[in-house]
Amino acid sequence: AFIRRQTDVEAYNRAGLPVVRRHGLQIDDLHAVIQGFGMPRAVYDGVHMAPDANQTLGRAVAWAVREAMRLRA
């Protein structure tokens, strides 16, 4: 089974940050959301999120989209 390592996640986030900043995009830090949720509960097979973790992430994404739309209005 594939296991996502914390160092991988951090490396991906670091690599993407300059691109995001260069284009003036907002960051919806889902990694921080899921860290607050608790990784052992969140990831059931080392990669895929458990249903309740997906719901938490979905709420975070919905909030970020609503916030971005509010800021553009």
CSV table of C-alpha atoms in Angstrom, one decimal:
chain,number,residue,atom,x,y,z
A,1,ALA,CA,0.0,0.0,0.0
A,2,PHE,CA,1.1,3.5,-0.7
A,3,ILE,CA,1.7,5.6,2.4
A,4,ARG,CA,1.7,9.4,2.2
A,5,ARG,CA,4.5,10.8,4.4
A,6,GLN,CA,4.2,14.1,6.2
A,7,THR,CA,7.5,15.2,4.6
A,8,ASP,CA,5.9,14.6,1.1
A,9,VAL,CA,2.9,16.8,2.0
A,10,GLU,CA,5.2,19.5,3.2
A,11,ALA,CA,7.4,19.3,0.1
A,12,TYR,CA,4.4,19.5,-2.2
A,13,ASN,CA,3.1,22.5,-0.3
A,14,ARG,CA,6.4,24.3,-0.4
A,15,ALA,CA,6.8,23.6,-4.1
A,16,GLY,CA,3.4,25.1,-4.9
A,17,LEU,CA,3.5,28.2,-2.8
A,18,PRO,CA,5.6,30.3,-5.2
A,19,VAL,CA,3.2,29.6,-8.0
A,20,VAL,CA,0.2,30.5,-5.9
A,21,ARG,CA,1.8,33.7,-4.8
A,22,ARG,CA,3.0,34.7,-8.3
A,23,HIS,CA,-0.6,34.4,-9.5
A,24,GLY,CA,-2.1,36.1,-6.5
A,25,LEU,CA,-4.3,33.1,-5.6
A,26,GLN,CA,-5.9,32.5,-2.3
A,27,ILE,CA,-4.7,29.5,-0.3
A,28,ASP,CA,-7.3,27.1,1.2
A,29,ASP,CA,-5.0,25.2,3.6
A,30,LEU,CA,-6.7,21.8,3.7
A,31,HIS,CA,-3.6,20.3,5.2
A,32,ALA,CA,-4.0,22.5,8.3
A,33,VAL,CA,-7.7,21.6,8.4
A,34,ILE,CA,-7.0,17.9,8.4
A,35,GLN,CA,-4.2,18.3,10.9
A,36,GLY,CA,-6.7,19.9,13.3
A,37,PHE,CA,-9.0,17.0,12.6
A,38,GLY,CA,-6.4,14.5,13.6
A,39,MET,CA,-4.5,12.4,11.0
A,40,PRO,CA,-5.0,9.0,12.6
A,41,ARG,CA,-8.8,9.5,12.4
A,42,ALA,CA,-8.7,11.2,9.1
A,43,VAL,CA,-6.8,8.8,6.9
A,44,TYR,CA,-8.0,5.2,6.9
A,45,ASP,CA,-5.5,3.6,4.5
A,46,GLY,CA,-2.5,6.0,4.5
A,47,VAL,CA,-3.9,8.0,1.5
A,48,HIS,CA,-7.7,8.3,1.4
A,49,MET,CA,-9.7,10.3,3.8
A,50,ALA,CA,-12.4,8.8,6.0
A,51,PRO,CA,-16.0,9.9,5.3
A,52,ASP,CA,-16.1,12.3,8.3
A,53,ALA,CA,-12.8,13.8,7.3
A,54,ASN,CA,-14.1,14.3,3.8
A,55,GLN,CA,-17.1,16.1,5.2
A,56,THR,CA,-14.8,18.4,7.3
A,57,LEU,CA,-12.7,19.1,4.2
A,58,GLY,CA,-15.8,19.8,2.1
A,59,ARG,CA,-17.1,22.3,4.7
A,60,ALA,CA,-13.7,24.0,4.6
A,61,VAL,CA,-13.7,24.2,0.8
A,62,ALA,CA,-17.3,25.6,0.8
A,63,TRP,CA,-16.3,28.3,3.3
A,64,ALA,CA,-13.3,29.3,1.2
A,65,VAL,CA,-15.3,29.5,-2.0
A,66,ARG,CA,-18.0,31.6,-0.3
A,67,GLU,CA,-15.3,33.8,1.2
A,68,ALA,CA,-13.6,34.3,-2.2
A,69,MET,CA,-16.9,35.1,-3.8
A,70,ARG,CA,-17.6,37.7,-1.1
A,71,LEU,CA,-14.3,39.3,-1.5
A,72,ARG,CA,-14.8,39.6,-5.3
A,73,ALA,CA,-18.3,41.1,-4.9
